[in-house]
Short mmCIF file of C-alpha atoms in Angstrom, two decimals:
data_model
loop_
_atom_site.label_atom_id
_atom_site.label_comp_id
_atom_site.label_asym_id
_atom_site.label_seq_id
_atom_site.Cartn_x
_atom_site.Cartn_y
_atom_site.Cartn_z
CA UNK R 69 88.55 45.09 91.81
CA UNK R 70 88.18 46.73 95.23
CA UNK R 71 87.12 50.31 95.63
CA UNK R 72 88.46 52.40 98.49
CA UNK R 73 86.79 55.53 99.84
CA UNK R 74 89.04 58.46 100.65
CA UNK R 75 89.34 58.86 104.46
CA UNK R 76 87.22 61.62 106.02
CA UNK R 77 89.17 63.53 108.66
CA UNK R 78 87.44 65.85 111.11
CA UNK R 79 89.83 68.04 113.06
CA UNK R 80 87.48 70.52 114.67
CA UNK R 81 84.80 70.17 117.33
CA UNK R 82 81.28 69.25 116.34
CA UNK R 83 79.32 72.43 115.71
CA UNK R 84 82.36 74.50 114.74
CA UNK R 85 81.37 77.10 112.17
CA UNK R 86 83.92 77.95 109.49
CA UNK R 87 83.39 80.60 106.84
CA UNK R 88 86.02 81.48 104.30
CA UNK R 89 86.78 83.00 100.95
CA UNK R 90 85.56 86.10 99.15
CA UNK R 91 82.07 85.85 100.65
CA UNK R 92 83.43 85.95 104.20
CA UNK R 93 85.60 88.98 103.43
CA UNK R 94 82.66 90.89 101.97
CA UNK R 95 80.47 89.84 104.91
CA UNK R 96 82.98 91.36 107.36
CA UNK R 97 83.04 94.60 105.36
CA UNK R 98 79.24 94.78 105.34
CA UNK R 99 79.15 94.31 109.12
CA UNK R 100 81.59 97.21 109.60
CA UNK R 101 79.60 99.41 107.23
CA UNK R 102 76.43 98.71 109.22
CA UNK R 103 78.19 100.17 112.27
CA UNK R 104 79.41 103.12 110.20
CA UNK R 105 75.85 103.91 109.09
CA UNK R 106 74.82 104.29 112.74
CA UNK R 107 77.56 106.86 113.39
CA UNK R 108 77.34 108.57 110.01
CA UNK R 109 74.54 110.95 111.02
CA UNK R 110 76.36 112.13 114.18
CA UNK R 111 79.26 113.86 112.38
CA UNK R 112 79.62 117.61 112.31
CA UNK R 113 77.96 120.67 113.86
CA UNK R 114 74.56 119.60 112.54
CA UNK R 115 74.97 115.92 113.43
CA UNK R 116 72.16 114.16 115.25
CA UNK R 117 72.38 112.53 118.68
CA UNK R 118 71.71 108.90 119.58
CA UNK R 119 69.61 107.84 122.56
CA UNK R 120 70.80 104.53 123.97
CA UNK R 121 68.48 102.93 126.52
CA UNK R 122 70.00 100.19 128.67
CA UNK R 123 67.87 99.11 131.60
CA UNK R 124 67.23 102.22 133.67
CA UNK R 125 70.24 104.04 132.24
CA UNK R 126 69.57 106.43 129.37
CA UNK R 127 72.49 107.98 127.45
CA UNK R 128 72.12 110.74 124.87
CA UNK R 129 75.36 111.34 122.95
CA UNK R 130 76.93 111.95 119.55
CA UNK R 131 80.44 110.97 120.69
CA UNK R 132 81.61 108.07 118.52
CA UNK R 133 83.58 106.24 121.22
CA UNK R 134 80.71 106.49 123.73
CA UNK R 135 78.11 105.20 121.25
CA UNK R 136 80.24 102.25 120.10
CA UNK R 137 81.03 101.31 123.69
CA UNK R 138 77.34 101.29 124.65
CA UNK R 139 76.18 99.38 121.54
CA UNK R 140 77.79 96.14 122.81
CA UNK R 141 78.76 95.02 119.31
CA UNK R 142 79.22 91.23 119.11
CA UNK R 143 80.35 90.80 115.49
CA UNK R 144 84.05 89.88 115.73
CA UNK R 145 85.14 91.93 112.71
CA UNK R 146 83.05 95.00 113.58
CA UNK R 147 84.70 95.08 117.03
CA UNK R 148 87.82 96.47 115.34
CA UNK R 149 85.90 99.73 114.85
CA UNK R 150 85.27 99.90 118.60
CA UNK R 151 89.00 99.46 119.17
CA UNK R 152 90.09 102.22 116.78
CA UNK R 153 87.53 104.69 118.16
CA UNK R 154 88.75 103.93 121.68
CA UNK R 155 92.39 104.35 120.67
CA UNK R 156 91.53 107.69 119.02
CA UNK R 157 89.75 108.77 122.20
CA UNK R 158 92.69 107.76 124.42
CA UNK R 159 95.41 109.18 122.19
CA UNK R 160 93.85 112.42 120.95
CA UNK R 161 90.41 112.79 122.55
CA UNK R 162 88.49 113.93 119.44
CA UNK R 163 87.79 112.52 115.98
CA UNK R 164 86.27 109.25 117.22
CA UNK R 165 83.38 109.47 114.74
CA UNK R 166 85.65 110.54 111.86
CA UNK R 167 88.01 107.59 112.28
CA UNK R 168 85.10 105.11 112.16
CA UNK R 169 83.49 106.72 109.10
CA UNK R 170 86.85 106.82 107.28
CA UNK R 171 87.50 103.12 107.97
CA UNK R 172 84.02 102.18 106.71
CA UNK R 173 84.50 104.24 103.54
CA UNK R 174 87.90 102.65 102.87
CA UNK R 175 86.19 99.24 103.09
CA UNK R 176 83.27 100.33 100.90
CA UNK R 177 85.58 101.44 98.09
CA UNK R 178 87.80 98.36 98.35
CA UNK R 179 84.81 95.98 98.18
CA UNK R 180 84.48 96.51 94.39
CA UNK R 181 88.08 95.37 93.90
CA UNK R 182 87.50 92.25 96.02
CA UNK R 183 84.35 91.36 94.04
CA UNK R 184 86.27 91.74 90.79
CA UNK R 185 88.92 89.27 92.00
CA UNK R 186 91.77 91.57 93.02
CA UNK R 187 93.89 89.96 95.72
CA UNK R 188 93.45 91.62 99.14
CA UNK R 189 97.24 91.95 99.54
CA UNK R 190 97.36 94.24 96.49
CA UNK R 191 94.71 96.48 98.06
CA UNK R 192 96.50 96.47 101.43
CA UNK R 193 99.79 97.46 99.81
CA UNK R 194 98.12 100.30 97.91
CA UNK R 195 96.26 101.60 100.96
CA UNK R 196 99.38 101.61 103.10
CA UNK R 197 101.35 103.47 100.42
CA UNK R 198 98.53 106.03 100.08
CA UNK R 199 98.32 106.45 103.88
CA UNK R 200 102.07 107.09 104.10
CA UNK R 201 101.80 109.80 101.44
CA UNK R 202 98.77 111.35 103.18
CA UNK R 203 100.46 111.44 106.59
CA UNK R 204 103.60 113.00 105.14
CA UNK R 205 101.45 115.61 103.38
CA UNK R 206 99.61 116.53 106.61
CA UNK R 207 102.93 117.13 108.37
CA UNK R 208 104.01 119.29 105.45
CA UNK R 209 100.80 121.37 105.47
CA UNK R 210 100.42 121.74 109.28
CA UNK R 211 100.73 125.31 110.57
CA UNK R 212 102.65 126.07 113.78
CA UNK R 213 100.32 127.72 116.31
CA UNK R 214 102.81 128.35 119.12
CA UNK R 215 102.22 132.11 118.93
CA UNK R 216 104.56 134.99 119.66
CA UNK R 217 103.03 135.93 123.01
CA UNK R 218 101.06 134.29 125.81
CA UNK R 219 97.81 136.03 124.79
CA UNK R 220 98.25 135.03 121.14
CA UNK R 221 98.94 131.43 122.16
CA UNK R 222 95.86 131.39 124.37
CA UNK R 223 93.72 132.74 121.53
CA UNK R 224 94.90 129.99 119.19
CA UNK R 225 94.19 127.28 121.78
CA UNK R 226 90.68 128.72 122.28
CA UNK R 227 90.07 128.32 118.53
CA UNK R 228 91.10 124.64 118.70
CA UNK R 229 88.87 124.06 121.73
CA UNK R 230 85.99 125.80 119.97
CA UNK R 231 86.33 123.57 116.88
CA UNK R 232 86.19 120.46 119.08
CA UNK R 233 82.90 121.72 120.58
CA UNK R 234 81.33 122.57 117.19
CA UNK R 235 79.65 119.18 116.84
CA UNK R 236 78.64 118.81 120.49
CA UNK R 237 75.39 119.36 122.32
CA UNK R 238 76.82 122.54 123.89
CA UNK R 239 77.96 124.03 120.55
CA UNK R 240 75.75 127.12 121.14
CA UNK R 241 77.88 127.89 124.20
CA UNK R 242 81.24 127.01 122.63
CA UNK R 243 82.63 130.52 123.20
CA UNK R 244 81.91 130.25 126.93
CA UNK R 245 83.25 126.71 127.37
CA UNK R 246 86.27 126.97 125.03
CA UNK R 247 87.70 129.79 127.19
CA UNK R 248 86.95 127.82 130.37
CA UNK R 249 88.65 124.67 129.01
CA UNK R 250 91.69 126.59 127.77
CA UNK R 251 92.13 128.37 131.12
CA UNK R 252 91.77 125.04 132.96
CA UNK R 253 94.51 123.35 130.90
CA UNK R 254 96.82 126.38 130.98
CA UNK R 255 96.53 126.48 134.78
CA UNK R 256 98.15 123.02 135.05
CA UNK R 257 101.80 122.16 135.51
CA UNK R 258 104.02 121.39 132.52
CA UNK R 259 103.15 117.67 132.53
CA UNK R 260 99.47 118.58 131.75
CA UNK R 261 98.18 115.60 133.71
CA UNK R 262 94.52 115.03 132.80
CA UNK R 263 93.83 113.69 136.31
CA UNK R 264 94.46 117.20 137.69
CA UNK R 265 91.40 118.56 135.87
CA UNK R 266 88.31 117.57 137.83
CA UNK R 267 84.84 117.79 136.28
CA UNK R 268 81.93 117.83 138.73
CA UNK R 269 78.18 118.13 138.12
CA UNK R 270 75.66 120.18 140.14
CA UNK R 271 72.07 119.92 138.92
CA UNK R 272 70.01 123.08 138.52
CA UNK R 273 70.68 126.45 136.95
CA UNK R 274 71.53 127.26 133.36
CA UNK R 275 74.49 125.84 131.47
CA UNK R 276 76.07 129.32 131.55
CA UNK R 277 76.18 129.06 135.34
CA UNK R 278 78.99 126.50 135.00
CA UNK R 279 82.24 127.77 136.46
CA UNK R 280 85.96 127.10 136.70
CA UNK R 281 87.60 126.73 140.12
CA UNK R 282 91.38 127.11 140.16
CA UNK R 283 91.97 124.41 142.73
CA UNK R 284 90.28 121.23 143.93
CA UNK R 285 86.51 121.00 144.32
CA UNK R 286 84.51 117.99 145.42
CA UNK R 287 81.00 117.42 146.69
CA UNK R 288 80.32 117.52 150.42
CA UNK R 289 80.53 113.98 151.76
CA UNK R 290 78.17 112.20 154.11
CA UNK R 291 78.30 113.89 157.52
CA UNK R 292 77.11 113.28 161.07
CA UNK R 293 75.59 115.52 163.75
CA UNK R 294 78.00 118.24 164.74
CA UNK R 295 79.14 118.90 161.16
CA UNK R 296 77.18 122.18 160.88
CA UNK R 297 79.00 123.51 163.95
CA UNK R 298 82.37 123.22 162.21
CA UNK R 299 83.96 126.28 160.54
CA UNK R 300 83.45 126.34 156.77
CA UNK R 301 86.24 128.76 155.82
CA UNK R 302 89.96 128.86 156.63
CA UNK R 303 92.90 130.97 155.51
CA UNK R 304 96.22 129.11 155.09
CA UNK R 305 95.06 125.98 156.92
CA UNK R 306 97.13 122.84 157.49
CA UNK R 307 95.52 119.77 155.94
CA UNK R 308 95.78 116.20 157.23
CA UNK R 309 94.89 113.32 154.87
CA UNK R 310 94.07 109.98 156.47
CA UNK R 311 93.16 106.45 155.59
CA UNK R 312 91.90 105.79 159.12
CA UNK R 313 88.43 105.04 160.47
CA UNK R 314 87.44 107.43 163.26
CA UNK R 315 84.32 105.93 164.81
CA UNK R 316 83.35 103.41 167.48
CA UNK R 317 82.98 100.01 165.89
CA UNK R 318 80.40 97.46 167.02
CA UNK R 319 81.82 94.08 168.01
CA UNK R 320 81.53 91.29 165.52
CA UNK R 321 78.59 88.95 165.92
CA UNK R 322 80.76 86.01 166.89
CA UNK R 323 82.89 87.95 169.39
CA UNK R 324 82.67 86.71 172.96
CA UNK R 325 83.86 88.53 176.05
CA UNK R 326 83.24 86.98 179.47
CA UNK R 327 83.03 89.35 182.42
CA UNK R 328 82.37 88.64 186.06
CA UNK R 329 81.26 92.08 187.17
CA UNK R 330 79.83 95.33 185.85
CA UNK R 331 83.18 97.00 186.58
CA UNK R 332 84.96 94.70 184.11
CA UNK R 333 82.31 95.46 181.50
CA UNK R 334 82.72 99.19 182.13
CA UNK R 335 86.50 98.83 181.76
CA UNK R 336 86.00 97.31 178.29
CA UNK R 337 83.70 100.17 177.26
CA UNK R 338 86.12 102.76 178.65
CA UNK R 339 89.01 101.13 176.77
CA UNK R 340 87.15 101.50 173.47
CA UNK R 341 86.47 105.18 174.18
CA UNK R 342 90.06 105.74 175.25
CA UNK R 343 91.37 104.29 171.98
CA UNK R 344 89.33 106.67 169.80
CA UNK R 345 89.99 109.68 172.06
CA UNK R 346 93.74 108.97 171.86
CA UNK R 347 93.47 109.01 168.07
CA UNK R 348 91.56 112.29 168.07
CA UNK R 349 94.00 113.92 170.51
CA UNK R 350 96.96 112.97 168.31
CA UNK R 351 95.20 114.49 165.27
CA UNK R 352 94.52 117.77 167.11
CA UNK R 353 98.15 117.94 168.28
CA UNK R 354 99.35 118.01 164.65
CA UNK R 355 97.85 121.48 164.29
CA UNK R 356 95.74 120.48 161.27
CA UNK R 357 92.60 122.55 160.70
CA UNK R 358 91.17 120.31 157.95
CA UNK R 359 90.99 116.53 158.33
CA UNK R 360 90.03 114.37 155.33
CA UNK R 361 89.73 110.60 155.45
CA UNK R 362 88.97 107.94 152.86
CA UNK R 363 87.16 106.00 155.61
CA UNK R 364 84.26 107.01 157.85
CA UNK R 365 84.49 109.76 160.45
CA UNK R 366 81.74 109.06 163.00
CA UNK R 367 79.47 111.33 165.04
CA UNK R 368 81.78 111.31 168.09
CA UNK R 369 84.79 112.47 166.06
CA UNK R 370 82.71 115.01 164.10
CA UNK R 371 81.50 116.69 167.31
CA UNK R 372 85.00 116.47 168.86
CA UNK R 373 86.48 118.34 165.86
CA UNK R 374 83.62 120.87 165.86
CA UNK R 375 84.35 121.76 169.50
CA UNK R 376 87.96 122.52 168.51
CA UNK R 377 87.16 124.52 165.34
CA UNK R 378 88.43 121.81 162.98
CA UNK R 379 86.73 120.85 159.71
CA UNK R 380 86.50 117.15 158.83
CA UNK R 381 85.13 115.05 155.96
CA UNK R 382 84.98 111.27 155.82
CA UNK R 383 84.46 108.82 152.97
CA UNK R 384 86.22 111.14 150.49
CA UNK R 385 86.39 109.39 147.05
CA UNK R 386 89.79 108.03 146.06
CA UNK R 387 90.05 110.24 142.95
CA UNK R 388 89.36 113.43 144.93
CA UNK R 389 91.74 112.39 147.72
CA UNK R 390 94.55 111.89 145.17
CA UNK R 391 93.97 115.33 143.64
CA UNK R 392 93.91 117.02 147.06
CA UNK R 393 97.09 115.15 148.05
CA UNK R 394 98.98 116.30 144.96
CA UNK R 395 97.63 119.85 145.08
CA UNK R 396 98.26 120.62 148.77
CA UNK R 397 101.41 118.53 149.11
CA UNK R 398 100.17 116.22 151.85
CA UNK R 399 100.74 112.48 152.13
CA UNK R 400 97.89 110.13 153.05
CA UNK R 401 98.57 108.59 156.48
CA UNK R 402 97.38 105.13 157.52
CA UNK R 403 98.10 105.76 161.21
CA UNK R 404 97.75 108.74 163.56
CA UNK R 405 100.88 107.78 165.55
CA UNK R 406 103.97 109.95 165.00
CA UNK R 407 102.63 111.95 162.05
CA UNK R 408 105.58 113.99 160.66
CA UNK R 409 105.10 117.70 160.08
CA UNK R 410 105.97 117.42 156.39
CA UNK R 411 103.10 114.95 155.86
CA UNK R 412 100.59 117.79 156.29
CA UNK R 413 99.51 119.80 153.28
CA UNK R 414 98.50 123.44 153.00
CA UNK R 415 96.49 125.74 150.78
CA UNK R 416 95.78 129.47 150.71
CA UNK R 417 92.01 129.28 151.11
CA UNK R 418 89.49 126.60 152.02
CA UNK R 419 85.75 127.21 151.90
CA UNK R 420 82.48 125.39 151.50
CA UNK R 421 80.06 126.79 148.91
CA UNK R 422 76.62 125.83 147.61
CA UNK R 423 75.82 125.40 143.92
CA UNK R 424 72.16 124.55 143.41
CA UNK R 425 71.26 121.80 145.85
CA UNK R 426 74.87 120.63 146.15
CA UNK R 427 77.52 121.82 148.58
CA UNK R 428 81.16 121.73 147.49
CA UNK R 429 84.42 121.83 149.43
CA UNK R 430 86.88 124.12 147.61
CA UNK R 431 90.67 124.14 148.07
CA UNK R 432 92.11 127.22 146.38
CA UNK R 433 95.58 128.78 146.00
CA UNK R 434 97.32 125.40 146.13
CA UNK R 435 101.05 126.00 145.67
CA UNK R 436 102.38 122.46 145.58
CA UNK R 437 100.80 121.32 142.29
CA UNK R 438 98.50 123.25 139.99
CA UNK R 439 95.02 121.88 139.45
CA UNK R 440 91.63 123.03 138.20
CA UNK R 441 88.01 121.93 138.60
CA UNK R 442 85.07 122.59 136.31
CA UNK R 443 81.60 122.55 137.91
CA UNK R 444 78.92 121.85 135.29
CA UNK R 445 75.39 123.15 135.79
CA UNK R 446 72.34 121.99 133.86
CA UNK R 447 68.71 121.00 134.06
CA UNK R 448 68.93 117.26 133.44
CA UNK R 449 71.39 114.51 134.33
CA UNK R 450 71.71 113.34 130.70
CA UNK R 451 72.52 116.88 129.54
CA UNK R 452 75.24 117.31 132.18
CA UNK R 453 76.76 113.90 131.34
CA UNK R 454 76.95 114.79 127.63
CA UNK R 455 78.44 118.17 128.56
CA UNK R 456 81.09 116.34 130.59
CA UNK R 457 81.93 114.08 127.61
CA UNK R 458 82.10 117.13 125.32
CA UNK R 459 84.44 118.97 127.69
CA UNK R 460 86.65 115.88 127.93
CA UNK R 461 87.14 115.96 124.13
CA UNK R 462 87.88 119.68 124.20
CA UNK R 463 90.33 119.36 127.13
CA UNK R 464 92.19 116.58 125.29
CA UNK R 465 92.40 118.71 122.14
CA UNK R 466 93.87 121.69 124.02
CA UNK R 467 96.40 119.41 125.76
CA UNK R 468 97.49 117.94 122.45
CA UNK R 469 97.68 121.38 120.84
CA UNK R 470 100.03 122.52 123.63
CA UNK R 471 102.24 119.44 123.35
CA UNK R 472 102.17 119.31 119.53
CA UNK R 473 101.47 122.92 118.45
CA UNK R 474 100.55 122.38 114.81
CA UNK R 475 97.07 122.64 113.33
CA UNK R 476 95.21 122.14 110.08
CA UNK R 477 91.89 123.52 108.84
CA UNK R 478 88.74 121.55 109.63
CA UNK R 479 85.39 121.39 107.85
CA UNK R 480 86.66 118.79 105.38
CA UNK R 481 89.39 121.10 104.03
CA UNK R 482 92.36 118.86 104.90
CA UNK R 483 90.58 115.76 103.53
CA UNK R 484 89.85 117.47 100.19
CA UNK R 485 93.45 118.67 99.93
CA UNK R 486 94.76 115.16 100.65
CA UNK R 487 92.34 113.70 98.10
CA UNK R 488 93.59 116.08 95.38
CA UNK R 489 97.21 115.40 96.32
CA UNK R 490 96.81 111.60 96.21
CA UNK R 491 95.04 111.73 92.83
CA UNK R 492 98.01 113.67 91.43
CA UNK R 493 100.44 111.16 92.94
CA UNK R 494 98.46 108.20 91.57
CA UNK R 495 99.07 109.41 87.99
CA UNK R 496 102.76 108.61 88.47
CA UNK R 497 102.09 105.00 89.53
CA UNK R 498 101.57 102.11 87.13
CA UNK R 499 99.29 99.10 87.42
CA UNK R 500 96.58 98.23 89.92
CA UNK R 501 98.14 100.38 92.63
CA UNK R 502 96.89 103.45 90.76
CA UNK R 503 93.30 102.24 91.07
CA UNK R 504 93.72 101.50 94.79
CA UNK R 505 95.27 104.90 95.49
CA UNK R 506 92.44 106.65 93.66
CA UNK R 507 89.95 104.67 95.76
CA UNK R 508 91.75 105.85 98.92
CA UNK R 509 91.61 109.45 97.66
CA UNK R 510 87.90 109.12 96.88
CA UNK R 511 87.25 107.70 100.38
CA UNK R 512 88.71 110.81 102.05
CA UNK R 513 85.93 112.89 100.48
CA UNK R 514 83.41 111.14 102.72
CA UNK R 515 84.07 113.65 105.54
CA UNK R 516 82.91 116.81 103.67
CA UNK R 517 80.14 114.76 102.02
CA UNK R 518 78.70 113.62 105.36
CA UNK R 519 79.08 117.12 106.85
CA UNK R 520 76.86 118.41 104.01
CA UNK R 521 74.35 115.55 104.23
CA UNK R 522 73.91 116.02 107.98
CA UNK R 523 73.31 119.75 107.53
CA UNK R 524 70.75 119.21 104.76
CA UNK R 525 72.94 120.66 101.97
CA UNK R 526 73.47 119.30 98.46
CA UNK R 527 76.68 117.35 99.03
CA UNK R 528 77.34 116.70 95.32
CA UNK R 529 77.19 120.40 94.47
CA UNK R 530 79.43 121.35 97.42
CA UNK R 531 82.01 118.68 96.52
CA UNK R 532 82.22 119.94 92.93
CA UNK R 533 82.93 123.44 94.25
CA UNK R 534 85.54 122.13 96.69
CA UNK R 535 87.34 120.13 93.98
CA UNK R 536 87.47 123.23 91.80
CA UNK R 537 88.90 125.39 94.59
CA UNK R 538 91.50 122.81 95.63
CA UNK R 539 92.58 122.40 92.01
CA UNK R 540 93.76 126.04 92.15
CA UNK R 541 96.71 124.96 94.32
CA UNK R 542 97.87 126.87 97.39
CA UNK R 543 95.13 129.50 97.03
CA UNK R 544 92.40 126.95 97.68
CA UNK R 545 94.30 124.74 100.09
CA UNK R 546 92.12 125.43 103.14
CA UNK R 547 88.70 125.53 101.52
CA UNK R 548 86.10 123.41 103.27
CA UNK R 549 82.37 123.21 103.86
CA UNK R 550 80.70 126.44 105.04
CA UNK R 551 78.27 124.92 107.51
CA UNK R 552 76.34 128.20 107.81
CA UNK R 553 75.51 128.98 104.17
CA UNK R 554 75.80 125.57 102.54
CA UNK R 555 78.61 126.71 100.27
CA UNK R 556 82.41 126.66 100.58
CA UNK R 557 84.76 128.94 102.50
CA UNK R 558 88.32 129.22 103.76
CA UNK R 559 87.91 127.38 107.05
CA UNK R 560 91.32 128.53 108.30
CA UNK R 561 90.16 132.15 108.01
CA UNK R 562 86.92 131.14 109.77
CA UNK R 563 89.04 129.72 112.65
CA UNK R 564 87.82 126.15 112.23
CA UNK R 565 91.10 124.60 113.41
CA UNK R 566 92.05 121.23 114.78
CA UNK R 567 95.42 119.79 115.83
CA UNK R 568 97.22 117.98 113.02
CA UNK R 569 97.56 115.04 115.41
CA UNK R 570 93.79 114.39 115.19
CA UNK R 571 93.96 113.79 111.42
CA UNK R 572 97.28 111.95 111.57
CA UNK R 573 95.92 109.49 114.13
CA UNK R 574 92.52 109.13 112.40
CA UNK R 575 93.94 108.26 108.98
CA UNK R 576 96.59 105.92 110.40
CA UNK R 577 94.07 104.06 112.62
CA UNK R 578 91.39 103.84 109.89
CA UNK R 579 93.93 102.47 107.39
CA UNK R 580 95.20 99.86 109.83
CA UNK R 581 91.65 98.73 110.67
CA UNK R 582 90.81 98.38 106.95
CA UNK R 583 94.00 96.43 106.24
CA UNK R 584 93.25 94.16 109.20
CA UNK R 585 89.76 93.34 107.88
CA UNK R 586 91.13 92.82 104.35
CA UNK R 587 93.74 90.36 105.61
CA UNK R 588 91.10 88.01 107.14
CA UNK R 589 90.09 85.19 104.79
CA UNK R 590 88.47 82.81 107.25
CA UNK R 591 86.41 83.05 110.42
CA UNK R 592 86.25 80.06 112.76
CA UNK R 593 83.67 80.03 115.55
CA UNK R 594 84.29 77.42 118.22
CA UNK R 595 81.18 76.14 120.02
CA UNK R 596 80.94 75.77 123.76
CA UNK R 597 81.82 72.34 125.17
CA UNK R 598 79.32 69.72 124.06
CA UNK R 599 78.86 66.03 124.80
CA UNK R 600 80.82 63.59 122.67
CA UNK R 601 79.31 62.94 119.26
CA UNK R 602 77.53 59.63 118.67
CA UNK R 603 79.92 57.06 117.31
CA UNK R 604 82.95 58.84 118.73
CA UNK R 605 82.85 58.32 122.49
CA UNK R 606 85.19 60.58 124.41
CA UNK R 607 86.26 62.38 121.22
CA UNK R 608 83.99 65.36 120.45
CA UNK R 609 84.50 65.96 116.76
CA UNK R 610 87.53 63.72 116.94
CA UNK R 611 89.13 61.86 114.04
CA UNK R 612 86.80 59.62 112.07
CA UNK R 613 87.71 57.57 109.04
CA UNK R 614 86.30 54.97 106.72
#
C-alpha cells in the first residue's frame, strides 16, 4: 500500500513574517498603549513636557501631534495613533493628546473582551453605537457662544483661547496671549485663512514683550551696501512685487566669447550694464517706493534705489511674499516690461523696526486683505518654538469657535457627563452590547483621571466626587476637576471652555482608530528582495511540492 504525503505549498516569499489570531490583536493593542503611556503625562495644565533630542535639534514640547511626529514610530499598528493626532491637529488644532489617550483607553478596556473570546466585530459594533450616542449627546449639551454684542463675543472667544493655553508652556501668560490670539483672528477677513496670521520669532526680551502687528511683518532680508541709505518709513507707498533677479551675473564657466579688440570687449561689458540699468529705470518709472523680490537684488541695484529714495528687499521668503501680495493687493511680476498700474499694491504705512537683535519690515493699514502678525519674544530658541506651537493651537481653537460657535465645559466635565449618560443608556440594551457600552463609558473617565494624576491629586477620590455630582442630573452637568484645589468645581462657571468640535472630533477619531485596530487579525511583513532559495532557482519562496 503506497503512502502519499500531502503537498506543501508556499505562496509567500522566503523570510515573510506572518502573525495572526488573538495574540496578534493583543500585541497591536499593547503597542498602541505603549505610545499612549508616553503621552499620558503631558495632559492638562500640570502635564509634563518631553525633550526629544535628534542630532543637533532639541525639541521641548507637550503637544501630542508634535511628540508623535518626532518619535518616528515604526510599529505599523501604532502608526494609526500618529494619523489620528495629525488629523485632530489639522481639523481642530487642539486635543491631540486627548484623542491619543482616549484611543489607548478604548483598546485597554476592550482587551479583556478579546482575551475572554468575544469576537472583535461585536466589540466594534458596540463601540460605534456608543460613539454615535456620545456625539449626539455632545451636540445636545453644547452651549451657543455667539454672544449678543461684539464685546461679549470677544470675551467668550478669549475664554476658549485661554482654555487651549492652560496646558501649554506659556500657561502663566495665558491672559496676555489669549487676548492677542483673539484680536489676531478677529482682525482677519470672513474666510479666516490661517495663512494670513504670521508668527515670527525675535530672540531676547521677556515673553511679555511679544506683540501683535495688524499687518504683515517679516524679518529684514540679506542686504548689500547702500541699504542703510534707503528710507525706512513711507506713508501710503506704492509697492512692486517681483520675481526678477536684479544683479550682474557672472558668465558661466563654459561660456566663450571671442573678441578681436578691447573695444569689442568693452561693448560686451557695456551691454550687460545697459540691460540691468534698463530694468532699474523701468522699475523707477512705475512710481513704486517699495520693491520686493523673491530673487536677489544686488549691490548695484540697492545703491541705485537708495539714490532715488526707494526701499528694496531681495530674497523675500515665498510665504511672506504671498502674504504681502494678498494684503497690499499687488501681483508678483516676472518681468519689468510693461508693468500695469493695477499690478502695484499699496498700504497706509511702511516702516522698519528693531526687536532685540532682529530688524523687521512692517506693512500696516493694508486695505486689500486683512492680516495680522504675532512677533514672539523669548530667551531661548526652544522656548519660542514651543510658544509658536502653543499659539497655533490657540489660533485654531478661536477660528473653530467663530465658525462653529458652540462650546462645552472642559476639565473632564463633558467626559464624565457622557460616561454617566452612556451607562444609563446601556441599561436599556440586552446582551454583550451592554458590556461593551459600559466599557466605552468607563474609558471616557480616563481624561479626568489623568488630569488628577498629572497634578498629583488622588484621582480615585476625585472621580467618586464627580460621579456623585453628575448623578444629580442637570445641576451637576458641568462639574469637572478643579485643578487648583484638587477637588471638583463647575468648570463652566470657572470659564474652562472648549469648542464642542474638539470633543466631537476626538471621540470620533479615537473610536475609528480603535475599531481599525480591532478589525486586524493578521499582520504580514514582506522581506526585502532576496536571492532565490536553494532548491528553487528563480523562484524565491515559489511553489514547492512533494
